[in-house]
DNA sequence: GCGAAAACTATACCCGACTAAATTTTAAGT
DNA sequence: ACTTAAAATTTAGTCGGGTATAGTTTTCGC
């Protein structure tokens, strides 16, 4: 896919990385709102306008790797084994990434600084919510294209809601000083509970298209 | 409770209303971002500082009645019939309000203008997301205090997610020009589907109080 | 009616994200 | 080499939300 990293492309990538690296450094040191675009530009040895050339909004300098997360989710759904439900593919992926200390999992002592910066800035929290929404939309489209019965919007909303609640609870505990290793088991357990609820709720509808009045099985 | 609307209180309430009314008028006419606080102050015949005295952020002038919604939800949960699950109390309330054209329901031709203003402003959309989050937190606390098994955070996240997906779909259709009367049946149907999924997913866990570590079936 | 507190006003100001336009540097393709 | 087009820069802003301060009017409790 990326056979030709032409000089131009490499330079662009490098400039982008330099901006986001220096920006993040400053954010970590002093907090998001206390750093101006001008300072980032100076630190990255780039003009102010160039910063905006690469990152339309200030928040994007910090949430730099979101596109990768979107790709990850997309690949997980599209590349799942034949016949495997979307839900279970995502579930496995999320649990795996949590265990491995991947950023999407959010469980690692390295991420505490990240969480602290986000928690400390209204603008970043707002952008985080926005990102969750975008991810939800992507998911909804993926689910619709996989044709699993219910409208993707609903399933995606439940999925993101469930995951977010676990993610935030875990992030909060890490922010409160608990070590990732101590939090991980509870986090995985919370994911299990959440996905069990989803699976139970969505399962009967997935197979039959008829309108069953929801029956409690035992 | 409100036996004494003293003169002072009445004047305060009136000033507040005047600001939010004139503000909303202007927003409806020209869009949120195209109106400045100064203009609102002038229209309401009040100083700029007074505006900020009543509404800490510009967005709050438009989302003026959110506190009422929070109260409504709170009252619905706290005032439900003995033994009635939180979920079903909210479900009934939401369906009823949708049918009656209440703002929380979002189904009424009057609301199209409102939706259009929100859709047209990034700041308002962001604030709307924030409000949904606040509501989710309130709900989580209510659910926890009602002691219905699962952590309130999870249930609340699912609930808000489910409702939001229906709400947004309906709002989008009204924005696209469909009449409320035509959209209402589908909206109610969507709510039914959503709450059925939730009920099915949450039901079995609600009864058992023991901590079963959810076992992976394979 | 009086003193205190609360609400309100006027004014001046800051600040930094973001934009527009014109110019210069740099790499790509032939 | 030489042209061309993208990318980076320079420069010079705007813009409006939000704040700080100090002084004035209005209501309240007595």
Short mmCIF file of C-alpha atoms in Angstrom, two decimals, chain A:
data_model
loop_
_atom_site.label_atom_id
_atom_site.label_comp_id
_atom_site.label_asym_id
_atom_site.label_seq_id
_atom_site.Cartn_x
_atom_site.Cartn_y
_atom_site.Cartn_z
CA UNK A 1 0.00 0.00 0.00
CA UNK A 2 2.65 2.51 1.01
CA UNK A 3 5.30 1.55 -1.51
CA UNK A 4 6.25 5.10 -2.39
CA UNK A 5 7.12 7.28 0.55
CA UNK A 6 8.36 10.02 -1.70
CA UNK A 7 10.59 12.66 -0.24
CA UNK A 8 7.74 15.08 -0.23
CA UNK A 9 5.48 12.69 1.61
CA UNK A 10 8.16 11.89 4.11
CA UNK A 11 8.78 15.53 4.83
CA UNK A 12 5.11 16.20 5.28
CA UNK A 13 4.77 13.27 7.63
CA UNK A 14 7.79 14.44 9.53
CA UNK A 15 6.53 18.00 9.89
CA UNK A 16 3.22 16.72 11.08
CA UNK A 17 4.88 14.49 13.62
CA UNK A 18 7.12 17.28 14.80
CA UNK A 19 4.18 19.56 15.42
CA UNK A 20 2.13 17.00 17.25
CA UNK A 21 5.12 15.79 19.28
CA UNK A 22 6.17 19.20 20.46
CA UNK A 23 2.57 20.16 21.00
CA UNK A 24 1.87 17.12 23.12
CA UNK A 25 5.03 17.68 25.12
CA UNK A 26 3.92 21.17 25.98
CA UNK A 27 0.41 20.02 26.78
CA UNK A 28 1.76 17.36 29.11
CA UNK A 29 3.92 19.88 30.86
CA UNK A 30 1.51 22.72 31.28
CA UNK A 31 -2.00 21.65 30.32
CA UNK A 32 -3.90 22.15 27.10
CA UNK A 33 -5.37 25.56 27.72
CA UNK A 34 -2.10 27.00 28.95
CA UNK A 35 -0.30 26.41 25.67
CA UNK A 36 -0.85 28.61 22.65
CA UNK A 37 -0.56 27.66 19.02
CA UNK A 38 2.24 30.17 18.69
CA UNK A 39 4.31 28.37 21.29
CA UNK A 40 3.80 25.06 19.56
CA UNK A 41 4.80 26.57 16.26
CA UNK A 42 7.94 27.95 17.79
CA UNK A 43 8.83 24.71 19.53
CA UNK A 44 8.31 22.75 16.35
CA UNK A 45 10.25 25.38 14.42
CA UNK A 46 7.38 25.99 12.07
CA UNK A 47 5.15 28.94 11.35
CA UNK A 48 1.86 29.38 13.09
CA UNK A 49 -0.03 29.04 9.85
CA UNK A 50 1.67 25.76 9.10
CA UNK A 51 0.28 24.35 12.31
CA UNK A 52 -3.22 25.08 11.09
CA UNK A 53 -2.26 23.66 7.76
CA UNK A 54 -1.84 20.27 9.38
CA UNK A 55 -4.35 20.46 12.18
CA UNK A 56 -7.58 22.32 11.53
CA UNK A 57 -8.26 22.72 15.25
CA UNK A 58 -6.02 22.96 18.22
CA UNK A 59 -7.57 19.88 19.79
CA UNK A 60 -6.52 17.75 16.86
CA UNK A 61 -2.88 18.29 17.73
CA UNK A 62 -3.47 16.32 20.88
CA UNK A 63 -5.94 13.75 19.55
CA UNK A 64 -3.58 12.98 16.80
CA UNK A 65 -4.02 9.26 16.45
CA UNK A 66 -7.78 9.06 16.27
CA UNK A 67 -7.74 8.13 12.59
CA UNK A 68 -5.77 5.04 13.50
CA UNK A 69 -8.42 4.04 15.98
CA UNK A 70 -11.09 4.45 13.37
CA UNK A 71 -9.10 2.25 11.03
CA UNK A 72 -8.61 -0.31 13.73
CA UNK A 73 -12.32 -0.57 14.37
CA UNK A 74 -13.09 -0.69 10.68
CA UNK A 75 -10.54 -3.42 10.05
CA UNK A 76 -11.80 -5.41 13.00
CA UNK A 77 -15.32 -5.43 11.68
CA UNK A 78 -14.49 -5.93 8.02
CA UNK A 79 -11.83 -8.51 8.70
CA UNK A 80 -13.75 -10.67 11.14
CA UNK A 81 -14.10 -14.38 10.52
CA UNK A 82 -16.98 -15.36 8.30
CA UNK A 83 -20.16 -15.72 10.29
CA UNK A 84 -18.78 -14.05 13.38
CA UNK A 85 -21.09 -11.38 14.77
CA UNK A 86 -19.79 -7.83 14.72
CA UNK A 87 -20.35 -7.56 18.42
CA UNK A 88 -18.16 -10.46 19.35
CA UNK A 89 -15.39 -9.42 17.00
CA UNK A 90 -15.26 -6.02 18.62
CA UNK A 91 -15.50 -7.49 22.06
CA UNK A 92 -12.49 -9.72 21.53
CA UNK A 93 -10.51 -6.92 20.00
CA UNK A 94 -11.27 -4.51 22.83
CA UNK A 95 -10.44 -6.98 25.57
CA UNK A 96 -7.24 -7.92 23.81
CA UNK A 97 -6.16 -4.33 23.44
CA UNK A 98 -6.97 -3.58 27.04
CA UNK A 99 -4.78 -6.47 28.14
CA UNK A 100 -1.95 -5.44 25.85
CA UNK A 101 -1.88 -1.85 27.00
CA UNK A 102 -3.00 -0.43 23.68
CA UNK A 103 -4.21 3.19 23.80
CA UNK A 104 -7.72 2.24 22.74
CA UNK A 105 -7.84 -0.06 25.74
CA UNK A 106 -6.86 2.76 28.03
CA UNK A 107 -5.30 0.55 30.65
CA UNK A 108 -1.65 1.37 31.16
CA UNK A 109 0.29 3.50 33.55
CA UNK A 110 1.62 5.48 30.62
CA UNK A 111 -1.83 6.84 29.85
CA UNK A 112 -2.41 8.57 33.15
CA UNK A 113 -0.71 11.73 31.93
CA UNK A 114 -2.85 11.66 28.87
CA UNK A 115 -6.03 11.32 30.91
CA UNK A 116 -4.95 14.11 33.17
CA UNK A 117 -4.51 16.51 30.30
CA UNK A 118 -7.89 15.63 28.85
CA UNK A 119 -9.64 15.83 32.20
CA UNK A 120 -8.09 19.22 32.76
CA UNK A 121 -9.44 20.89 29.67
CA UNK A 122 -13.05 21.51 28.76
CA UNK A 123 -12.11 21.86 25.12
CA UNK A 124 -10.45 18.45 25.07
CA UNK A 125 -13.30 16.78 26.88
CA UNK A 126 -15.68 18.25 24.35
CA UNK A 127 -13.55 17.01 21.49
CA UNK A 128 -13.39 13.58 23.08
CA UNK A 129 -17.16 13.42 23.11
CA UNK A 130 -17.23 14.51 19.52
CA UNK A 131 -14.81 11.78 18.59
CA UNK A 132 -16.94 9.19 20.32
CA UNK A 133 -19.82 10.41 18.21
CA UNK A 134 -17.85 10.11 15.02
CA UNK A 135 -16.79 6.64 15.97
CA UNK A 136 -20.39 5.79 16.66
CA UNK A 137 -21.38 6.93 13.20
CA UNK A 138 -18.65 4.85 11.60
CA UNK A 139 -19.74 1.85 13.58
CA UNK A 140 -23.35 2.37 12.65
CA UNK A 141 -22.43 2.32 8.98
CA UNK A 142 -20.33 -0.79 9.43
CA UNK A 143 -23.10 -2.59 11.23
CA UNK A 144 -25.63 -1.61 8.62
CA UNK A 145 -23.38 -2.86 5.88
CA UNK A 146 -22.98 -6.16 7.69
CA UNK A 147 -26.73 -6.60 7.68
CA UNK A 148 -27.28 -7.84 11.21
CA UNK A 149 -30.93 -7.04 11.66
CA UNK A 150 -31.32 -4.00 13.88
CA UNK A 151 -30.59 -0.48 12.67
CA UNK A 152 -26.87 0.15 13.04
CA UNK A 153 -27.47 3.43 14.77
CA UNK A 154 -29.07 1.75 17.75
CA UNK A 155 -26.54 -1.03 18.06
CA UNK A 156 -23.68 1.41 17.64
CA UNK A 157 -25.09 3.74 20.28
CA UNK A 158 -25.40 0.91 22.76
CA UNK A 159 -21.97 -0.37 21.94
CA UNK A 160 -20.23 2.95 22.31
CA UNK A 161 -22.22 3.73 25.43
CA UNK A 162 -21.32 0.46 27.04
CA UNK A 163 -17.67 0.74 26.18
CA UNK A 164 -17.41 4.33 27.21
CA UNK A 165 -18.84 3.66 30.63
CA UNK A 166 -16.22 1.00 31.27
CA UNK A 167 -13.44 3.09 29.78
CA UNK A 168 -14.28 6.16 31.83
CA UNK A 169 -14.59 4.24 35.06
CA UNK A 170 -11.19 2.71 34.49
CA UNK A 171 -9.63 6.00 33.48
CA UNK A 172 -11.02 7.63 36.61
CA UNK A 173 -9.46 4.99 38.81
CA UNK A 174 -6.10 5.38 37.13
CA UNK A 175 -6.38 9.12 37.56
CA UNK A 176 -7.06 8.54 41.22
CA UNK A 177 -3.71 6.85 41.48
CA UNK A 178 -4.44 3.17 41.09
CA UNK A 179 -2.00 1.16 39.07
CA UNK A 180 -3.02 -0.26 35.73
CA UNK A 181 -2.28 -3.77 36.88
CA UNK A 182 -4.75 -3.43 39.71
CA UNK A 183 -7.44 -1.94 37.57
CA UNK A 184 -7.18 -4.27 34.63
CA UNK A 185 -9.13 -7.20 36.06
CA UNK A 186 -12.08 -5.02 37.00
CA UNK A 187 -11.94 -3.35 33.63
CA UNK A 188 -12.10 -6.65 31.80
CA UNK A 189 -14.88 -7.78 34.09
CA UNK A 190 -16.81 -4.59 33.37
CA UNK A 191 -16.38 -5.15 29.65
CA UNK A 192 -17.66 -8.69 30.07
CA UNK A 193 -20.72 -7.52 31.92
CA UNK A 194 -21.39 -4.81 29.37
CA UNK A 195 -21.03 -7.04 26.37
CA UNK A 196 -23.04 -9.78 27.98
CA UNK A 197 -25.87 -7.34 28.44
CA UNK A 198 -25.60 -6.26 24.84
CA UNK A 199 -25.39 -9.78 23.51
CA UNK A 200 -28.41 -10.82 25.52
CA UNK A 201 -30.37 -7.79 24.45
CA UNK A 202 -29.54 -7.97 20.79
CA UNK A 203 -29.37 -11.69 20.23
CA UNK A 204 -33.00 -12.69 19.78
CA UNK A 205 -33.70 -9.92 17.35
CA UNK A 206 -30.70 -10.66 15.24
CA UNK A 207 -31.96 -14.02 14.02
CA UNK A 208 -35.68 -13.58 13.60
CA UNK A 209 -37.15 -10.68 11.73
CA UNK A 210 -40.57 -11.22 13.26
CA UNK A 211 -41.85 -9.03 16.03
CA UNK A 212 -41.50 -11.12 19.13
CA UNK A 213 -42.84 -9.42 22.20
CA UNK A 214 -39.76 -9.63 24.38
CA UNK A 215 -40.01 -12.80 26.34
CA UNK A 216 -37.97 -13.48 29.40
CA UNK A 217 -36.30 -16.87 28.86
CA UNK A 218 -36.60 -18.35 32.37
#
